[in-house]
Short mmCIF file of C-alpha atoms in Angstrom, two decimals:
data_model
loop_
_atom_site.label_atom_id
_atom_site.label_comp_id
_atom_site.label_asym_id
_atom_site.label_seq_id
_atom_site.Cartn_x
_atom_site.Cartn_y
_atom_site.Cartn_z
CA UNK W 621 -29.51 153.55 224.20
CA UNK W 622 -32.94 154.33 225.67
CA UNK W 623 -35.43 156.11 223.56
CA UNK W 624 -36.99 159.31 224.84
CA UNK W 625 -40.57 158.74 225.93
CA UNK W 626 -43.16 159.76 223.44
CA UNK W 627 -44.74 163.12 223.99
CA UNK W 628 -48.48 162.79 224.72
CA UNK W 629 -51.56 164.24 223.32
CA UNK W 630 -53.15 166.34 226.13
CA UNK W 631 -56.86 167.17 226.28
CA UNK W 632 -58.59 169.58 228.65
CA UNK W 633 -61.45 167.95 230.68
CA UNK W 634 -64.19 169.96 232.39
CA UNK W 635 -67.34 167.85 232.14
CA UNK W 636 -68.92 169.90 229.36
CA UNK W 637 -70.37 168.56 226.12
CA UNK W 638 -67.68 170.44 224.18
CA UNK W 639 -65.04 168.80 226.40
CA UNK W 640 -66.51 165.29 225.76
CA UNK W 641 -66.26 165.91 221.97
CA UNK W 642 -62.65 166.97 222.47
CA UNK W 643 -61.76 163.93 224.38
CA UNK W 644 -63.22 161.70 221.61
CA UNK W 645 -61.18 163.53 218.98
CA UNK W 646 -58.06 163.43 221.12
CA UNK W 647 -58.28 159.78 221.92
CA UNK W 648 -58.55 158.91 218.24
CA UNK W 649 -55.55 161.12 217.46
CA UNK W 650 -53.51 159.62 220.27
CA UNK W 651 -53.99 156.18 218.86
CA UNK W 652 -53.31 157.35 215.40
CA UNK W 653 -49.97 158.74 216.62
CA UNK W 654 -49.31 155.92 218.93
CA UNK W 655 -48.66 158.13 221.96
CA UNK W 656 -50.31 158.32 225.41
CA UNK W 657 -53.43 160.56 226.05
CA UNK W 658 -53.23 162.73 229.06
CA UNK W 659 -56.65 163.76 230.40
CA UNK W 660 -56.12 167.02 232.34
CA UNK W 661 -58.68 168.58 234.73
CA UNK W 662 -57.97 171.87 236.47
CA UNK W 663 -59.81 173.34 239.45
CA UNK W 664 -59.47 176.84 240.69
CA UNK W 665 -59.23 177.44 244.46
CA UNK W 666 -61.41 180.14 245.97
CA UNK W 667 -59.38 183.03 247.41
CA UNK W 668 -59.32 182.99 251.20
CA UNK W 669 -61.03 186.08 252.52
CA UNK W 670 -60.04 185.43 256.17
CA UNK W 671 -56.43 185.25 257.32
CA UNK W 672 -55.15 181.78 258.28
CA UNK W 673 -58.16 180.20 256.58
CA UNK W 674 -57.91 176.43 255.91
CA UNK W 675 -56.18 175.60 252.55
CA UNK W 676 -59.15 173.64 251.40
CA UNK W 677 -62.66 174.62 252.07
CA UNK W 678 -65.45 172.03 251.77
CA UNK W 679 -66.38 173.73 248.51
CA UNK W 680 -62.90 173.31 247.09
CA UNK W 681 -62.86 169.71 248.34
CA UNK W 682 -66.01 169.06 246.29
CA UNK W 683 -64.41 170.72 243.21
CA UNK W 684 -61.58 168.08 243.60
CA UNK W 685 -64.15 165.21 243.84
CA UNK W 686 -65.94 166.61 240.84
CA UNK W 687 -62.67 166.74 238.82
CA UNK W 688 -62.22 163.00 239.63
CA UNK W 689 -65.63 162.22 238.37
CA UNK W 690 -64.95 164.21 235.06
CA UNK W 691 -61.73 162.34 234.59
CA UNK W 692 -63.28 158.93 235.21
CA UNK W 693 -66.12 159.80 232.66
CA UNK W 694 -63.53 160.99 230.23
CA UNK W 695 -61.49 157.73 230.50
CA UNK W 696 -64.63 155.80 229.53
CA UNK W 697 -65.33 158.14 226.58
CA UNK W 698 -61.78 158.01 225.41
CA UNK W 699 -61.73 154.01 225.51
CA UNK W 700 -65.02 153.97 223.68
CA UNK W 701 -63.86 156.25 220.97
CA UNK W 702 -60.42 154.66 220.48
CA UNK W 703 -60.16 151.10 221.96
CA UNK W 704 -56.53 150.51 223.06
CA UNK W 705 -55.86 154.15 223.88
CA UNK W 706 -53.26 154.66 226.71
CA UNK W 707 -54.63 157.13 229.21
CA UNK W 708 -52.97 159.06 232.02
CA UNK W 709 -54.95 161.23 234.43
CA UNK W 710 -53.73 164.57 235.75
CA UNK W 711 -55.61 166.95 238.10
CA UNK W 712 -54.14 170.32 238.86
CA UNK W 713 -54.95 173.46 240.59
CA UNK W 714 -54.88 177.15 239.37
CA UNK W 715 -55.88 178.92 236.28
CA UNK W 716 -57.11 176.39 233.54
CA UNK W 717 -55.56 178.54 230.81
CA UNK W 718 -52.17 178.77 232.54
CA UNK W 719 -52.07 175.08 233.38
CA UNK W 720 -52.91 174.12 229.73
CA UNK W 721 -50.22 176.53 228.34
CA UNK W 722 -47.68 175.04 230.85
CA UNK W 723 -48.55 171.58 229.88
CA UNK W 724 -48.13 172.30 226.14
CA UNK W 725 -44.31 172.52 226.60
CA UNK W 726 -44.04 168.84 227.07
CA UNK W 727 -46.92 167.83 224.74
CA UNK W 728 -47.07 166.59 221.23
CA UNK W 729 -50.44 168.12 220.65
CA UNK W 730 -52.96 170.02 222.88
CA UNK W 731 -56.69 169.59 222.43
CA UNK W 732 -59.62 171.51 223.82
CA UNK W 733 -63.24 172.01 223.20
CA UNK W 734 -64.56 175.19 221.64
CA UNK W 735 -66.74 175.92 224.79
CA UNK W 736 -66.47 175.03 228.45
CA UNK W 737 -68.79 175.07 231.33
CA UNK W 738 -68.51 178.73 231.77
CA UNK W 739 -69.67 179.53 228.13
CA UNK W 740 -73.07 181.00 227.40
CA UNK W 741 -75.02 179.65 224.47
CA UNK W 742 -74.38 182.90 222.58
CA UNK W 743 -70.60 182.63 222.90
CA UNK W 744 -68.92 180.96 219.95
CA UNK W 745 -65.60 180.15 221.59
CA UNK W 746 -64.23 179.77 225.08
CA UNK W 747 -61.57 182.05 226.40
CA UNK W 748 -59.41 179.06 227.43
CA UNK W 749 -59.20 177.78 223.83
CA UNK W 750 -58.21 181.29 222.44
CA UNK W 751 -55.52 181.63 225.24
CA UNK W 752 -54.08 178.30 224.69
CA UNK W 753 -54.04 178.83 220.78
CA UNK W 754 -52.28 182.18 221.47
CA UNK W 755 -49.60 181.10 223.93
CA UNK W 756 -49.36 177.28 223.65
CA UNK W 757 -45.81 175.92 222.79
CA UNK W 758 -47.14 172.96 220.80
CA UNK W 759 -49.78 172.69 218.08
CA UNK W 760 -53.33 173.20 219.50
CA UNK W 761 -56.44 171.71 218.09
CA UNK W 762 -59.82 173.42 218.91
CA UNK W 763 -62.60 170.77 218.40
CA UNK W 764 -65.63 172.27 216.92
CA UNK W 765 -68.17 171.57 214.22
CA UNK W 766 -70.67 168.92 213.53
CA UNK W 767 -67.99 166.85 211.65
CA UNK W 768 -65.55 166.75 214.55
CA UNK W 769 -66.52 163.24 215.67
CA UNK W 770 -67.63 161.47 212.47
CA UNK W 771 -66.07 163.17 209.45
CA UNK W 772 -66.72 161.69 205.94
CA UNK W 773 -63.98 159.10 205.38
CA UNK W 774 -62.53 160.92 202.37
CA UNK W 775 -62.95 164.50 203.78
CA UNK W 776 -59.68 166.30 203.23
CA UNK W 777 -57.38 168.22 205.50
CA UNK W 778 -57.09 171.92 204.54
CA UNK W 779 -53.98 174.11 205.15
CA UNK W 780 -53.41 177.84 204.60
CA UNK W 781 -50.14 178.65 202.76
CA UNK W 782 -48.58 182.17 202.70
CA UNK W 783 -44.82 181.66 202.60
CA UNK W 784 -44.08 182.56 206.26
CA UNK W 785 -41.96 180.34 208.60
CA UNK W 786 -45.06 179.62 210.64
CA UNK W 787 -46.96 178.60 207.52
CA UNK W 788 -44.30 176.03 206.70
CA UNK W 789 -44.77 174.61 210.21
CA UNK W 790 -48.51 174.40 209.42
CA UNK W 791 -47.94 172.75 206.05
CA UNK W 792 -45.80 170.00 207.77
CA UNK W 793 -48.50 169.37 210.26
CA UNK W 794 -51.19 169.24 207.54
CA UNK W 795 -49.21 166.87 205.45
CA UNK W 796 -48.69 164.55 208.39
CA UNK W 797 -52.33 164.66 209.35
CA UNK W 798 -53.44 163.91 205.82
CA UNK W 799 -50.99 160.98 205.46
CA UNK W 800 -52.12 159.51 208.79
CA UNK W 801 -55.82 159.75 207.73
CA UNK W 802 -55.14 158.59 204.08
CA UNK W 803 -57.12 161.58 202.85
CA UNK W 804 -56.25 164.41 200.29
CA UNK W 805 -54.71 167.68 201.35
CA UNK W 806 -56.09 170.92 200.09
CA UNK W 807 -53.37 173.75 200.11
CA UNK W 808 -55.01 177.21 200.01
CA UNK W 809 -53.01 180.24 198.94
CA UNK W 810 -55.04 183.40 199.05
CA UNK W 811 -52.89 186.09 197.49
CA UNK W 812 -54.94 189.22 197.61
CA UNK W 813 -57.83 190.51 199.77
CA UNK W 814 -58.09 193.92 197.96
CA UNK W 815 -61.70 194.76 197.13
CA UNK W 816 -60.80 195.62 193.63
CA UNK W 817 -63.62 196.31 191.15
CA UNK W 818 -62.90 194.87 187.69
CA UNK W 819 -62.59 198.34 186.16
CA UNK W 820 -59.55 199.03 188.29
CA UNK W 821 -57.56 195.95 187.33
CA UNK W 822 -55.44 197.59 184.65
CA UNK W 823 -54.58 200.41 186.85
CA UNK W 824 -53.63 198.35 189.95
CA UNK W 825 -51.60 195.65 188.44
CA UNK W 826 -51.04 193.02 185.77
CA UNK W 827 -53.01 190.30 187.48
CA UNK W 828 -52.22 187.32 185.14
CA UNK W 829 -48.48 187.91 185.84
CA UNK W 830 -49.03 188.26 189.61
CA UNK W 831 -51.15 185.18 189.72
CA UNK W 832 -48.49 183.14 187.94
CA UNK W 833 -45.94 184.41 190.52
CA UNK W 834 -48.20 183.38 193.35
CA UNK W 835 -48.79 179.96 191.78
CA UNK W 836 -45.05 179.46 191.61
CA UNK W 837 -44.69 180.55 195.29
CA UNK W 838 -47.39 177.96 196.33
CA UNK W 839 -45.63 175.15 194.39
CA UNK W 840 -42.31 176.11 195.91
CA UNK W 841 -43.80 176.01 199.43
CA UNK W 842 -45.24 172.46 198.89
CA UNK W 843 -42.47 170.91 196.93
CA UNK W 844 -40.34 169.61 199.89
CA UNK W 845 -43.38 168.25 201.67
CA UNK W 846 -44.78 166.53 198.64
CA UNK W 847 -41.45 164.71 198.09
CA UNK W 848 -41.51 163.62 201.85
CA UNK W 849 -45.24 162.53 201.67
CA UNK W 850 -45.49 160.97 198.13
CA UNK W 851 -48.76 159.09 199.13
CA UNK W 852 -50.72 162.31 199.90
CA UNK W 853 -52.81 163.72 197.02
CA UNK W 854 -52.50 167.43 196.96
CA UNK W 855 -55.03 169.90 195.49
CA UNK W 856 -53.70 173.39 195.06
CA UNK W 857 -56.21 176.22 195.57
CA UNK W 858 -54.95 179.60 194.40
CA UNK W 859 -57.39 182.34 194.97
CA UNK W 860 -57.40 186.08 194.84
CA UNK W 861 -59.39 186.55 198.01
CA UNK W 862 -59.04 187.14 201.78
CA UNK W 863 -57.25 184.11 203.50
CA UNK W 864 -60.15 183.78 206.01
CA UNK W 865 -62.89 183.57 203.49
CA UNK W 866 -60.92 181.17 201.24
CA UNK W 867 -60.09 178.73 204.14
CA UNK W 868 -63.59 178.86 205.56
CA UNK W 869 -64.98 177.98 202.15
CA UNK W 870 -62.64 174.91 201.83
CA UNK W 871 -63.37 174.04 205.49
CA UNK W 872 -67.05 173.48 204.73
CA UNK W 873 -66.18 170.02 203.33
CA UNK W 874 -63.06 169.24 205.39
CA UNK W 875 -62.38 167.19 208.55
CA UNK W 876 -59.51 169.53 209.69
CA UNK W 877 -58.34 173.02 208.82
CA UNK W 878 -54.81 173.88 209.71
CA UNK W 879 -53.20 177.43 210.05
CA UNK W 880 -50.13 178.95 211.43
CA UNK W 881 -50.50 181.01 214.58
CA UNK W 882 -49.19 184.14 212.66
CA UNK W 883 -49.15 184.78 209.02
CA UNK W 884 -46.78 186.80 206.77
CA UNK W 885 -48.50 190.02 207.93
CA UNK W 886 -48.09 189.40 211.67
CA UNK W 887 -46.16 191.76 213.76
CA UNK W 888 -43.68 190.43 216.32
CA UNK W 889 -45.85 191.44 219.27
CA UNK W 890 -49.08 189.89 217.96
CA UNK W 891 -49.21 186.30 219.11
CA UNK W 892 -52.28 185.06 217.21
CA UNK W 893 -52.94 186.13 213.64
CA UNK W 894 -56.31 187.25 212.49
CA UNK W 895 -56.83 184.38 210.12
CA UNK W 896 -56.18 181.72 212.78
CA UNK W 897 -58.30 183.50 215.27
CA UNK W 898 -61.22 183.83 212.78
CA UNK W 899 -60.93 180.03 212.05
CA UNK W 900 -61.23 179.31 215.80
CA UNK W 901 -64.37 181.39 215.96
CA UNK W 902 -66.13 180.24 212.78
CA UNK W 903 -64.71 177.06 211.28
CA UNK W 904 -67.32 174.34 210.65
CA UNK W 905 -64.67 171.68 211.56
CA UNK W 906 -61.84 171.22 214.08
CA UNK W 907 -58.96 173.81 213.78
CA UNK W 908 -55.31 173.15 214.26
CA UNK W 909 -53.21 176.25 215.20
CA UNK W 910 -49.47 175.57 214.65
CA UNK W 911 -46.86 177.86 216.33
CA UNK W 912 -43.71 178.89 214.70
CA UNK W 913 -40.58 176.75 214.94
CA UNK W 914 -38.92 176.94 218.37
CA UNK W 915 -35.50 178.57 218.70
#
């Protein structure tokens, strides 16, 4: 019986410094997962203003050649970062965001930089990264932060836990990432973001009892995965704070922070939760956004 081919890690390539950083990260991850690395470059054709204009203008032809140069440079970067990586090159035409989203259907993981060539220095995140994290069908890693390329060897993986189905997918991704890197996992459960002054505590609720309930919820959400990954050291971080603040605080010393694309408060029509979006904009390390289970 023939085994199905391994799904690849796919990384967007556009010649920018952010893209180069993403290629390095993706190459190391592909080797870690023992899957191929697909380097994808997308060029956008110029709309023809004149009827019956040639399909390829000289300008568009140069875009194709430029894409080839970017891919060749990306191969060299990938092989330097992860010797032995298996690379495949793919050049496509159309909307970069749409092409990346389409590619995610057949990918194990999608990887992009936080800013592309079109980004101005004052912009924190590129629109393509947000679009892919919002609509991608596979987990998406946005490579950002000074520790993206050379994290401390023992820097942990951090994951947000809130009890939702998407959170469980994020927990599974985070356990696998921590196990592959042989580092600890920090599981953050932020159970309240109410700005409650201490004088109101007796009126608004029995906080010790609520905190105990939340601690039990966190333990229950981790139990199955702790059994499946017995070699992963787990630190539970139970905090009465906003999820975004709590995760960003832990991410300050992490090599990867993982969140579900939607949390427990997400409405069906909202495709990217506020916490995951805030992490994409502000995290000091790479961010993995994990979609809900398919089906």
